[in-house]
XYZ file of C-alpha atoms in Angstrom:
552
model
C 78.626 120.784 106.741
C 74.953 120.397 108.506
C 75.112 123.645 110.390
C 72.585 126.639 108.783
C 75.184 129.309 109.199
C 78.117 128.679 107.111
C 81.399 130.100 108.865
C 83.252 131.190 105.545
C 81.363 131.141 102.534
C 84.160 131.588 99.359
C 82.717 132.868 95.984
C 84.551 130.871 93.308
C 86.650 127.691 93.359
C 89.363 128.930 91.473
C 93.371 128.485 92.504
C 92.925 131.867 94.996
C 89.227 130.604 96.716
C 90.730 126.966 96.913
C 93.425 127.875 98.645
C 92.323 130.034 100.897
C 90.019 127.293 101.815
C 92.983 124.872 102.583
C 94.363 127.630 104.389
C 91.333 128.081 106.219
C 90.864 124.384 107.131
C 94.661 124.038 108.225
C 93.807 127.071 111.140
C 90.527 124.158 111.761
C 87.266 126.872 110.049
C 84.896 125.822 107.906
C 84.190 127.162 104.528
C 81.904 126.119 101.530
C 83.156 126.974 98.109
C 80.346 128.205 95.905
C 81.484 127.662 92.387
C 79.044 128.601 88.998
C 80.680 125.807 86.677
C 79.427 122.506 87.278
C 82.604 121.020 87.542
C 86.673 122.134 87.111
C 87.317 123.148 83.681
C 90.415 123.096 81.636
C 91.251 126.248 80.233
C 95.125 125.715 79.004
C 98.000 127.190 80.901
C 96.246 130.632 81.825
C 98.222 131.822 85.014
C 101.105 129.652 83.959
C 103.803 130.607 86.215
C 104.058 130.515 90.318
C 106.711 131.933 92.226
C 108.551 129.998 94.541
C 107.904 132.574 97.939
C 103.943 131.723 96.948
C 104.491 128.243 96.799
C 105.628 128.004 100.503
C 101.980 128.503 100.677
C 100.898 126.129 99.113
C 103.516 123.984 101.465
C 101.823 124.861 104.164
C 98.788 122.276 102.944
C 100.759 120.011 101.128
C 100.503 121.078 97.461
C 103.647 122.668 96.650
C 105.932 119.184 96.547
C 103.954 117.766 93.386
C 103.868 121.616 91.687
C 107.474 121.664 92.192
C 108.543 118.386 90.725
C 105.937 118.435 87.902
C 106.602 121.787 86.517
C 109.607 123.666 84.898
C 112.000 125.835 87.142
C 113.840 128.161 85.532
C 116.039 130.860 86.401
C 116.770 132.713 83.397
C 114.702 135.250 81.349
C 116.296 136.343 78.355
C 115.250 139.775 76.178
C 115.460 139.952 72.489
C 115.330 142.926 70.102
C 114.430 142.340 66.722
C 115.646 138.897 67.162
C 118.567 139.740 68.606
C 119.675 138.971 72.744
C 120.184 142.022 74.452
C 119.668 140.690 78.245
C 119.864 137.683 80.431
C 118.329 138.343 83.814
C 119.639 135.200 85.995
C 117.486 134.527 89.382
C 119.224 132.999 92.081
C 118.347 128.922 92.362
C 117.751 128.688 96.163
C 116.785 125.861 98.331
C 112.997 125.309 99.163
C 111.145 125.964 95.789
C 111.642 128.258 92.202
C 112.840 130.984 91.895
C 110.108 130.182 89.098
C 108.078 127.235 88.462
C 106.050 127.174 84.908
C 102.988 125.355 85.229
C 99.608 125.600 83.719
C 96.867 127.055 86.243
C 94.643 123.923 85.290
C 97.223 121.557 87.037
C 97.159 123.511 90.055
C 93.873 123.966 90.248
C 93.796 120.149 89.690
C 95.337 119.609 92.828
C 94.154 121.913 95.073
C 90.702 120.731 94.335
C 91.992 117.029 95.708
C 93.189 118.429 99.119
C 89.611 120.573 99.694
C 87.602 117.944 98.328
C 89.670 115.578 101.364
C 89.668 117.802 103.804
C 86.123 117.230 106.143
C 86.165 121.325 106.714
C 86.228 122.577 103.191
C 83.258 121.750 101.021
C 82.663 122.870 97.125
C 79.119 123.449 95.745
C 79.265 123.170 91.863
C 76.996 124.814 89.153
C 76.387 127.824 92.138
C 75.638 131.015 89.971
C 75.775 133.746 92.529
C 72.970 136.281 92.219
C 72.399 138.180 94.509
C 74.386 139.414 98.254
C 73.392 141.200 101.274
C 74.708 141.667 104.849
C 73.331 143.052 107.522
C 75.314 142.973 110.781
C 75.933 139.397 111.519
C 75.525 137.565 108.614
C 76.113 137.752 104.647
C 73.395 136.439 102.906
C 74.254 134.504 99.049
C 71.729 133.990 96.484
C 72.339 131.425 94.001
C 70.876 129.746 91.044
C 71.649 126.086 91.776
C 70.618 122.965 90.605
C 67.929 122.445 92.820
C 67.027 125.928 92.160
C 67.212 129.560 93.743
C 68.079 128.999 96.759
C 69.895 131.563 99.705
C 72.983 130.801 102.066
C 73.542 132.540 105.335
C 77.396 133.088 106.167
C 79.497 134.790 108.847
C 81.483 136.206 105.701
C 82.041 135.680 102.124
C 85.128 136.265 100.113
C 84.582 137.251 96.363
C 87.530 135.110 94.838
C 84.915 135.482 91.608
C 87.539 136.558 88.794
C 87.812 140.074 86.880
C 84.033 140.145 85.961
C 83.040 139.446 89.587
C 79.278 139.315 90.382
C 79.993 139.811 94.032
C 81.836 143.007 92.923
C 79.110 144.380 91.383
C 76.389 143.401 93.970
C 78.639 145.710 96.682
C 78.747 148.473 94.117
C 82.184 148.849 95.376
C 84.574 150.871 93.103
C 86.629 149.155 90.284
C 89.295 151.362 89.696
C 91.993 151.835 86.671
C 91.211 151.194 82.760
C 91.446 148.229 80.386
C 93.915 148.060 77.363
C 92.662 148.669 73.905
C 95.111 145.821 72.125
C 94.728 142.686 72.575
C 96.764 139.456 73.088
C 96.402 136.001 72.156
C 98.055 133.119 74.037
C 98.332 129.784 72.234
C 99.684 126.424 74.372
C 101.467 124.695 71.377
C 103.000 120.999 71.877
C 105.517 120.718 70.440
C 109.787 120.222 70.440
C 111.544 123.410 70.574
C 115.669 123.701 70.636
C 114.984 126.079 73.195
C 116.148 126.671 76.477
C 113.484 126.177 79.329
C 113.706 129.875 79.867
C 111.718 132.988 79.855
C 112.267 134.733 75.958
C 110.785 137.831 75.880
C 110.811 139.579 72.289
C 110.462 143.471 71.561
C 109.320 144.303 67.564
C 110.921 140.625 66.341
C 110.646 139.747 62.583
C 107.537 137.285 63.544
C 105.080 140.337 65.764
C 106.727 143.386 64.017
C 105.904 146.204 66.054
C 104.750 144.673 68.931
C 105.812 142.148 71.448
C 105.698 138.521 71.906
C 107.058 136.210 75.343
C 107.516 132.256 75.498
C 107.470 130.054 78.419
C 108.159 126.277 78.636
C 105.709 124.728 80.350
C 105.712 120.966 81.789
C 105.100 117.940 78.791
C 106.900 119.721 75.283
C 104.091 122.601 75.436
C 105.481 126.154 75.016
C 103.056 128.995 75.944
C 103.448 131.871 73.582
C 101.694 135.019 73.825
C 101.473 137.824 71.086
C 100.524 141.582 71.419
C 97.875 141.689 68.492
C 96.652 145.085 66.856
C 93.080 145.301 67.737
C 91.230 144.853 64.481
C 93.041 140.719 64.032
C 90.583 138.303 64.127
C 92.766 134.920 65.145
C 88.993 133.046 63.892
C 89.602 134.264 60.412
C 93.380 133.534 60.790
C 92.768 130.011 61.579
C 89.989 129.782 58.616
C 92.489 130.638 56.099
C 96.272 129.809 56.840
C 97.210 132.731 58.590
C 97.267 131.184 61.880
C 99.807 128.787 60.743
C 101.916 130.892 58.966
C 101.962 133.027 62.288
C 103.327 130.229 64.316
C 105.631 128.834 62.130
C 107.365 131.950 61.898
C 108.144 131.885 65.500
C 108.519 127.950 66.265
C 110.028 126.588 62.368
C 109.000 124.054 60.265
C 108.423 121.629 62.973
C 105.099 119.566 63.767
C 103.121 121.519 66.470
C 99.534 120.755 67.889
C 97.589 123.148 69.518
C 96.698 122.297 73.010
C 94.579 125.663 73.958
C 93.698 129.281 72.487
C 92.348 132.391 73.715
C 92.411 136.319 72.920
C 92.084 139.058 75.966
C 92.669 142.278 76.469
C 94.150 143.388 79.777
C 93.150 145.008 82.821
C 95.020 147.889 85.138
C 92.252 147.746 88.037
C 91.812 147.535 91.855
C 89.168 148.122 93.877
C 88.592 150.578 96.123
C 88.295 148.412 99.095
C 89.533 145.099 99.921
C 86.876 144.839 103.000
C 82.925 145.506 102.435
C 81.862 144.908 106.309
C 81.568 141.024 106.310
C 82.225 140.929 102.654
C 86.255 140.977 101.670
C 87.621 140.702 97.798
C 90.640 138.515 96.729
C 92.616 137.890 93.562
C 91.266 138.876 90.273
C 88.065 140.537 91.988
C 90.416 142.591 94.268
C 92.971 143.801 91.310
C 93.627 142.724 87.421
C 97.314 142.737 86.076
C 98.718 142.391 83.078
C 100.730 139.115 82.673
C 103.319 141.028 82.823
C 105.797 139.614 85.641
C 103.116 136.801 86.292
C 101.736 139.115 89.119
C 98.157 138.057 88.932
C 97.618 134.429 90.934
C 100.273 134.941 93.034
C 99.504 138.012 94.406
C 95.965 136.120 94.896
C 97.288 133.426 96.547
C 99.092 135.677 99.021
C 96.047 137.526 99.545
C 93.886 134.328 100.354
C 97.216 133.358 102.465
C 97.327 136.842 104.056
C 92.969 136.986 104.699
C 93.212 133.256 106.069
C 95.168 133.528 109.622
C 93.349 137.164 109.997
C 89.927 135.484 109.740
C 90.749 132.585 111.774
C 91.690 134.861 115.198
C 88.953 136.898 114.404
C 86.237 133.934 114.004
C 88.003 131.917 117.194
C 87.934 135.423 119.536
C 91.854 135.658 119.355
C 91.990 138.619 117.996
C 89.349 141.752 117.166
C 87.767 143.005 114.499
C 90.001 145.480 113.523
C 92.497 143.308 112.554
C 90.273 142.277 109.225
C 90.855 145.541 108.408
C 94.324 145.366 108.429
C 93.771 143.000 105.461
C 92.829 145.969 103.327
C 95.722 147.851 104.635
C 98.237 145.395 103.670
C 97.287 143.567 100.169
C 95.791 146.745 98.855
C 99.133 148.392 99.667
C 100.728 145.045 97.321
C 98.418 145.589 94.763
C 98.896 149.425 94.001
C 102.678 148.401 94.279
C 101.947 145.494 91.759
C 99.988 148.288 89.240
C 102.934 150.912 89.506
C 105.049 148.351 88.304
C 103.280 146.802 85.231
C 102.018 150.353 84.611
C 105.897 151.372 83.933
C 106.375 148.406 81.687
C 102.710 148.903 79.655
C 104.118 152.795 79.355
C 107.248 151.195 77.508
C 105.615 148.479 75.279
C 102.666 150.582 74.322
C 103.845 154.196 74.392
C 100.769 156.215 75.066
C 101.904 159.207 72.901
C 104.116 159.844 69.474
C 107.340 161.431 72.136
C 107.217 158.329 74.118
C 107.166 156.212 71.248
C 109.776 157.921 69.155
C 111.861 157.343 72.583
C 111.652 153.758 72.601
C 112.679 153.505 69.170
C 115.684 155.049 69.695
C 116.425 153.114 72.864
C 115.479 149.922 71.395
C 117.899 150.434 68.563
C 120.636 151.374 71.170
C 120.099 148.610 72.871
C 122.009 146.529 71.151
C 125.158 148.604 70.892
C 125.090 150.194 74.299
C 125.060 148.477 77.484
C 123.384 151.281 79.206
C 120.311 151.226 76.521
C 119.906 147.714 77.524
C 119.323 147.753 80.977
C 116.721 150.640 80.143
C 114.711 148.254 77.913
C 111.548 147.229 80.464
C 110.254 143.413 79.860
C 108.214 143.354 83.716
C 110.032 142.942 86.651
C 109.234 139.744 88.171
C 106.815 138.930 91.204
C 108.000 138.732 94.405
C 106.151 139.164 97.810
C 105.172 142.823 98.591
C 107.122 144.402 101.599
C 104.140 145.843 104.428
C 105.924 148.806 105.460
C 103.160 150.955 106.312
C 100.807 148.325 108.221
C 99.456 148.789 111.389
C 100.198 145.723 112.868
C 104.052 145.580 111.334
C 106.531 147.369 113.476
C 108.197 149.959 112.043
C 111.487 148.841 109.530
C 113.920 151.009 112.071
C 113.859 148.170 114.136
C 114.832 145.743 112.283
C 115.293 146.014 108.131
C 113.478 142.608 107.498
C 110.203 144.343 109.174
C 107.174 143.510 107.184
C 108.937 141.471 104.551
C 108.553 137.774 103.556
C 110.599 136.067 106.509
C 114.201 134.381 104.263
C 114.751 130.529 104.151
C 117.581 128.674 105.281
C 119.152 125.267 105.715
C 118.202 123.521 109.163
C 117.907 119.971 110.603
C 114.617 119.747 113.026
C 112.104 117.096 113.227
C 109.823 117.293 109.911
C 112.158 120.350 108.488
C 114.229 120.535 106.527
C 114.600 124.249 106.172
C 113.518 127.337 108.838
C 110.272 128.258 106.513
C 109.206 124.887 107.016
C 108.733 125.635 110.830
C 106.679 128.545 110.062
C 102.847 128.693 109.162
C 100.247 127.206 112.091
C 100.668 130.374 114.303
C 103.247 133.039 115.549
C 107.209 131.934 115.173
C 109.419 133.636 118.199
C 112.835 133.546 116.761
C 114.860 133.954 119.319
C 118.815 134.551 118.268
C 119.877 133.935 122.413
C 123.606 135.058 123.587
C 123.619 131.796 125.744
C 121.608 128.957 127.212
C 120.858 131.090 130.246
C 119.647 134.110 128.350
C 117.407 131.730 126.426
C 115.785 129.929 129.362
C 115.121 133.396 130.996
C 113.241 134.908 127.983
C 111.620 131.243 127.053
C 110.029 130.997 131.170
C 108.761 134.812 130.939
C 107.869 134.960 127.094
C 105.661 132.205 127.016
C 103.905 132.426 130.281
C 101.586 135.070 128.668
C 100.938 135.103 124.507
C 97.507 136.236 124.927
C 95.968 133.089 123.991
C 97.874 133.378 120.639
C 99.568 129.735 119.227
C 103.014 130.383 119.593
C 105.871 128.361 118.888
C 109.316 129.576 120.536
C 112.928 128.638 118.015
C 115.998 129.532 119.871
C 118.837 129.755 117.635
C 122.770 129.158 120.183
C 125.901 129.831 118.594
C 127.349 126.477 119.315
C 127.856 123.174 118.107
C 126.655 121.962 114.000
C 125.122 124.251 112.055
C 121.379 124.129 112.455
C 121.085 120.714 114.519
C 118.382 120.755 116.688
C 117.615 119.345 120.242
C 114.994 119.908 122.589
C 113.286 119.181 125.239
C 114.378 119.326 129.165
C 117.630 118.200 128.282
C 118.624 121.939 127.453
C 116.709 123.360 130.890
C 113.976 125.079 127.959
C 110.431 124.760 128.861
C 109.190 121.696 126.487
C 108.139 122.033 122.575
C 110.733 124.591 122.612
C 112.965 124.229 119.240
C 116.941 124.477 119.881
C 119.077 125.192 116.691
C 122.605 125.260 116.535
C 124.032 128.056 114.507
C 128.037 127.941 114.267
C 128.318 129.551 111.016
C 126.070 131.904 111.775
C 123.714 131.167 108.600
C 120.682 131.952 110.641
C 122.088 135.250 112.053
C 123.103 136.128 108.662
C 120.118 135.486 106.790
C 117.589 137.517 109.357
C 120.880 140.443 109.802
C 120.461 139.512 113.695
C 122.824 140.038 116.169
C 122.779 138.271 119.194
C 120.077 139.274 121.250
C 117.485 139.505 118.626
C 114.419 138.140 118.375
C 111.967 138.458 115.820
C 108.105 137.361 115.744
C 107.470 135.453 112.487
C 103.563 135.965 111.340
C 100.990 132.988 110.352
C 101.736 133.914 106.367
C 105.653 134.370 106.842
C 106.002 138.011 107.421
C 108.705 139.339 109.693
C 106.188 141.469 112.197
C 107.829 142.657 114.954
C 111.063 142.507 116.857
C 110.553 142.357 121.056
C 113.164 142.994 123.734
C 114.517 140.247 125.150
C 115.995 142.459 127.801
C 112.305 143.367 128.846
C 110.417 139.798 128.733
C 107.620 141.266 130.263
C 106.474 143.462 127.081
C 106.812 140.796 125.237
C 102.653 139.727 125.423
C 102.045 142.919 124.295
C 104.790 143.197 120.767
C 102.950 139.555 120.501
C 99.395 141.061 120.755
C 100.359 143.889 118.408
C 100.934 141.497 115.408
C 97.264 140.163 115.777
C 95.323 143.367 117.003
C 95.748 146.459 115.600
C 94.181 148.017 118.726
C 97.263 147.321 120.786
C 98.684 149.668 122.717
C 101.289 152.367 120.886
C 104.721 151.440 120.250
C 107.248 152.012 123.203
C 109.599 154.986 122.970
C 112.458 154.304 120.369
C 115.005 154.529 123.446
C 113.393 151.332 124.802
C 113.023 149.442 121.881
C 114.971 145.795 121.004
C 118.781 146.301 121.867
C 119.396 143.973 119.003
C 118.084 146.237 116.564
C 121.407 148.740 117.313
């Protein structure tokens, strides 16, 4: 990357910075990774679980395939109390990817780091200590400590993907709000053969953490992550030293042969900052919000913020779109993360009762648990992760409409060339979905819909009520303006999916997102619902009375 100004300058080359870098590069903007280690590090499992919504992300650059086959999908996460099954929560197997894949951060990172270090836009500068950053208002300057010495980098804008203790953080003085816990937890990556189910076992007070609680994931190669809820005064150093490590294990895993593969103690964090958007400067991941590992919330709500930042940036940087939709990025994932705190606060409240009422409560619910039915479902291991809902964004219509507004757009089975299901078709710019009564009301809305999308990539699906399920053709053959994508819909497992009726027609956002619904009865407003989704400084929403006929 010769050129003095760096476009996108990313502040750690972690899963969240490399992929919004890949994301960045797939939209064609350069970026340059600044990264303090001097190469990728293995640091055990760490974030060890992806969802499978985030890993359409990942699709989007080619990474998810090889996460998907290499790691362990599961779909059931049992509960125990004091060693006893109370709960088996069974997630839906679906088509596409998950609803859980186990997989050790490392091996992600691992292949991330092949697709930016391929890609001629993306570029990763190792042993880059950040310290120092200032904008004024066109550029971000970085300092950095590098291997050639101090040295300073101009950039249009810098992300801080830079972890918990971000330095970029701290150089804003922006505010990191929420607390961090005062126990501790170890996790330990043990190989080893366990007669186990590949599941998620979550255990409250068992005979082997008595008193606290203790989870176990399989993860890819006979290694089982296990992490305990320690008292604060255990030292695991003096543990290992003198047997007690051992005898902690064994109590959990048998009298098997185990090896350890990786160890580390943390506390966690509750935390978010104030602001996701410092004028040029914008925060992501771990230096946007900290989460327990509770419901594996952490990297993938990072990745969807990197996926979320990535198409905003792009419009912005290639005059599609103004300024004020970067701001929308605050909006939205800071919205995600106070929605991700309020749910691992509830579930910190329950395994660490802040006071002696609320933990005389769980005791008696945990010992009712296994009697009662009703006690059981009461019993909070962490709700899982799933993609946050943007109900309140500015550039989301409002979920009257339509009730998928602002949610994560659903996947179905379809035959088109190079996908095999409707997510697939989603991801390089703005999806029309376009559920057409007939042929003719297609063509109409196809000739007047795409004659103006305000410079915005658009690709137009029309989904007919005729013929195979979901078998596409296209072209002038159907009297559709060409690159035009025709599915076939007899079952109606499109319509069913996105709850449309016939008329509908839904605009499908760069990251997914359902963002608005436009009247196919009015083509001609249809440039400006488009606009909306990319500009917060759109014109107003029409009157209710003239909104999408589909949506009655």
């Amino acid at each position: 990357m010769s050129s003095d100004l760096i476009p996108v300058g990313i502040v750690g080359a972690g899963p969240v910075g490399m992929t919004l870098a890949a994301r960045l590069a797939s939209f064609g903007i350069p970026s340059v990774l600044f990264e303090r280690d001097p190469e990728l590090r293995r640091q055990g499992s760490k974030a060890c679980l992806i969802q499978g919504d985030v890993l359409e992300t990942l699709d989007k650059f080619g990474c998810a395939e090889t996460i998907g086959a290499e790691g362990v999908t599961w779909t059931t996460a049992r509960t125990y109390v004091r060693g006893k099954e109370i709960r088996a929560a069974e997630y839906t197997r679906r088509i596409g990817y998950g609803p859980f894949v186990n997989i050790s951060q490392y091996r992600i990172e691992q292949l991330l780091l092949e697709k930016v270090e391929a890609d001629p836009l993306c570029e990763v500068r190792w042993a880059h200590e950040i310290t120092g950053v200032e904008q004024d208002g066109d550029t971000v300057t970085v300092s950095a400590d590098t291997p050639d010495g101090p040295r300073d980098y101009r950039c249009q804008y810098v992300i801080a993907c830079d972890g918990v203790r971000s330095p970029v953080r701290a150089f804003t003085g922006v505010e990191w709000t929420g607390y961090s816990h005062r126990d501790r937890f170890l996790i330990t990556d043990l190989k080893v053969k366990l007669p186990l189910a590949k599941e998620r076992h979550f255990h409250y007070d068992p005979p082997f953490n008595p008193g606290r609680q203790l989870v176990m994931h399989p993860q890819p190669n006979d290694i089982w992550r296990i992490d305990w809820q320690l008292a604060p005064e255990t030292d695991i150093e003096a543990e290992r030293a003198d047997g007690r490590f051992d005898r902690r294990v064994r109590a959990v895993i048998g009298d098997v042969d185990y090896e350890i593969d990786w160890l580390s103690t943390y506390r966690f964090h509750q935390r978010v900052v104030e602001k996701f958007r410092i004028g040029r400067i914008f925060f992501a991941g771990d230096s946007a919000h900290s989460l327990p590992p509770y419901g594996s919330r952490g990297m993938n709500s990072g990745i969807q913020d990197a996926d979320n930042l990535a198409w905003k940036l792009a419009l912005v940087m290639q005059g599609k779109a103004g300024d004020a939709l970067l701001d929308t990025y605050h909006d939205e994932r800071y919205a995600a993360a106070k929605e991700n705190l309020a749910v691992t606060e509830a579930t910190i409240k329950f395994m660490v009762p802040p006071n002696l009422v609320r933990r005389l409560a769980r005791k008696v619910l945990l010992s009712l648990s296994q009697p009662f039915q009703g006690a059981r479902d009461k019993v909070n291991s962490g709700r899982m992760a799933e993609p946050h809902t943007y109900v309140d964004s500015p550039v989301i219509q409002s979920a009257e409409l339509h009730p998928l507004l602002g949610s994560f757009a659903p996947d179905a089975r379809i035959t088109a060339p190079g996908a095999a299901r409707i997510r697939q078709l989603y991801g390089t710019g703005f999806t029309v979905l376009h559920f057409a009564q007939d042929r003719a009301a297609a063509r109409a809305f196809a000739e007047r819909a795409l004659a103006d999308t305000r410079g915005l990539d658009t690709d137009l699906v029309v989904v007919l009520r005729e013929g195979e399920l979901a078998v596409p053709t296209a072209g002038p053959a159907d009297g559709l303006p060409d690159g035009v994508t025709v599915l076939r819909d007899r079952d109606s497992v499109l319509r069913e999916a996105y709850r449309a009726p016939e008329g509908t027609c839904l605009i499908i956002r760069p990251d997914g997102h359902i963002g608005a619904v436009a009247d196919t009865t009015r083509p001609e407003l249809f440039a400006a619902t488009l606009a909306r989704c990319a500009e917060a400084t759109t014109p107003a929403r029409e009157p209710a009375r003239e909104r999408v006929a589909a949506a009655a």
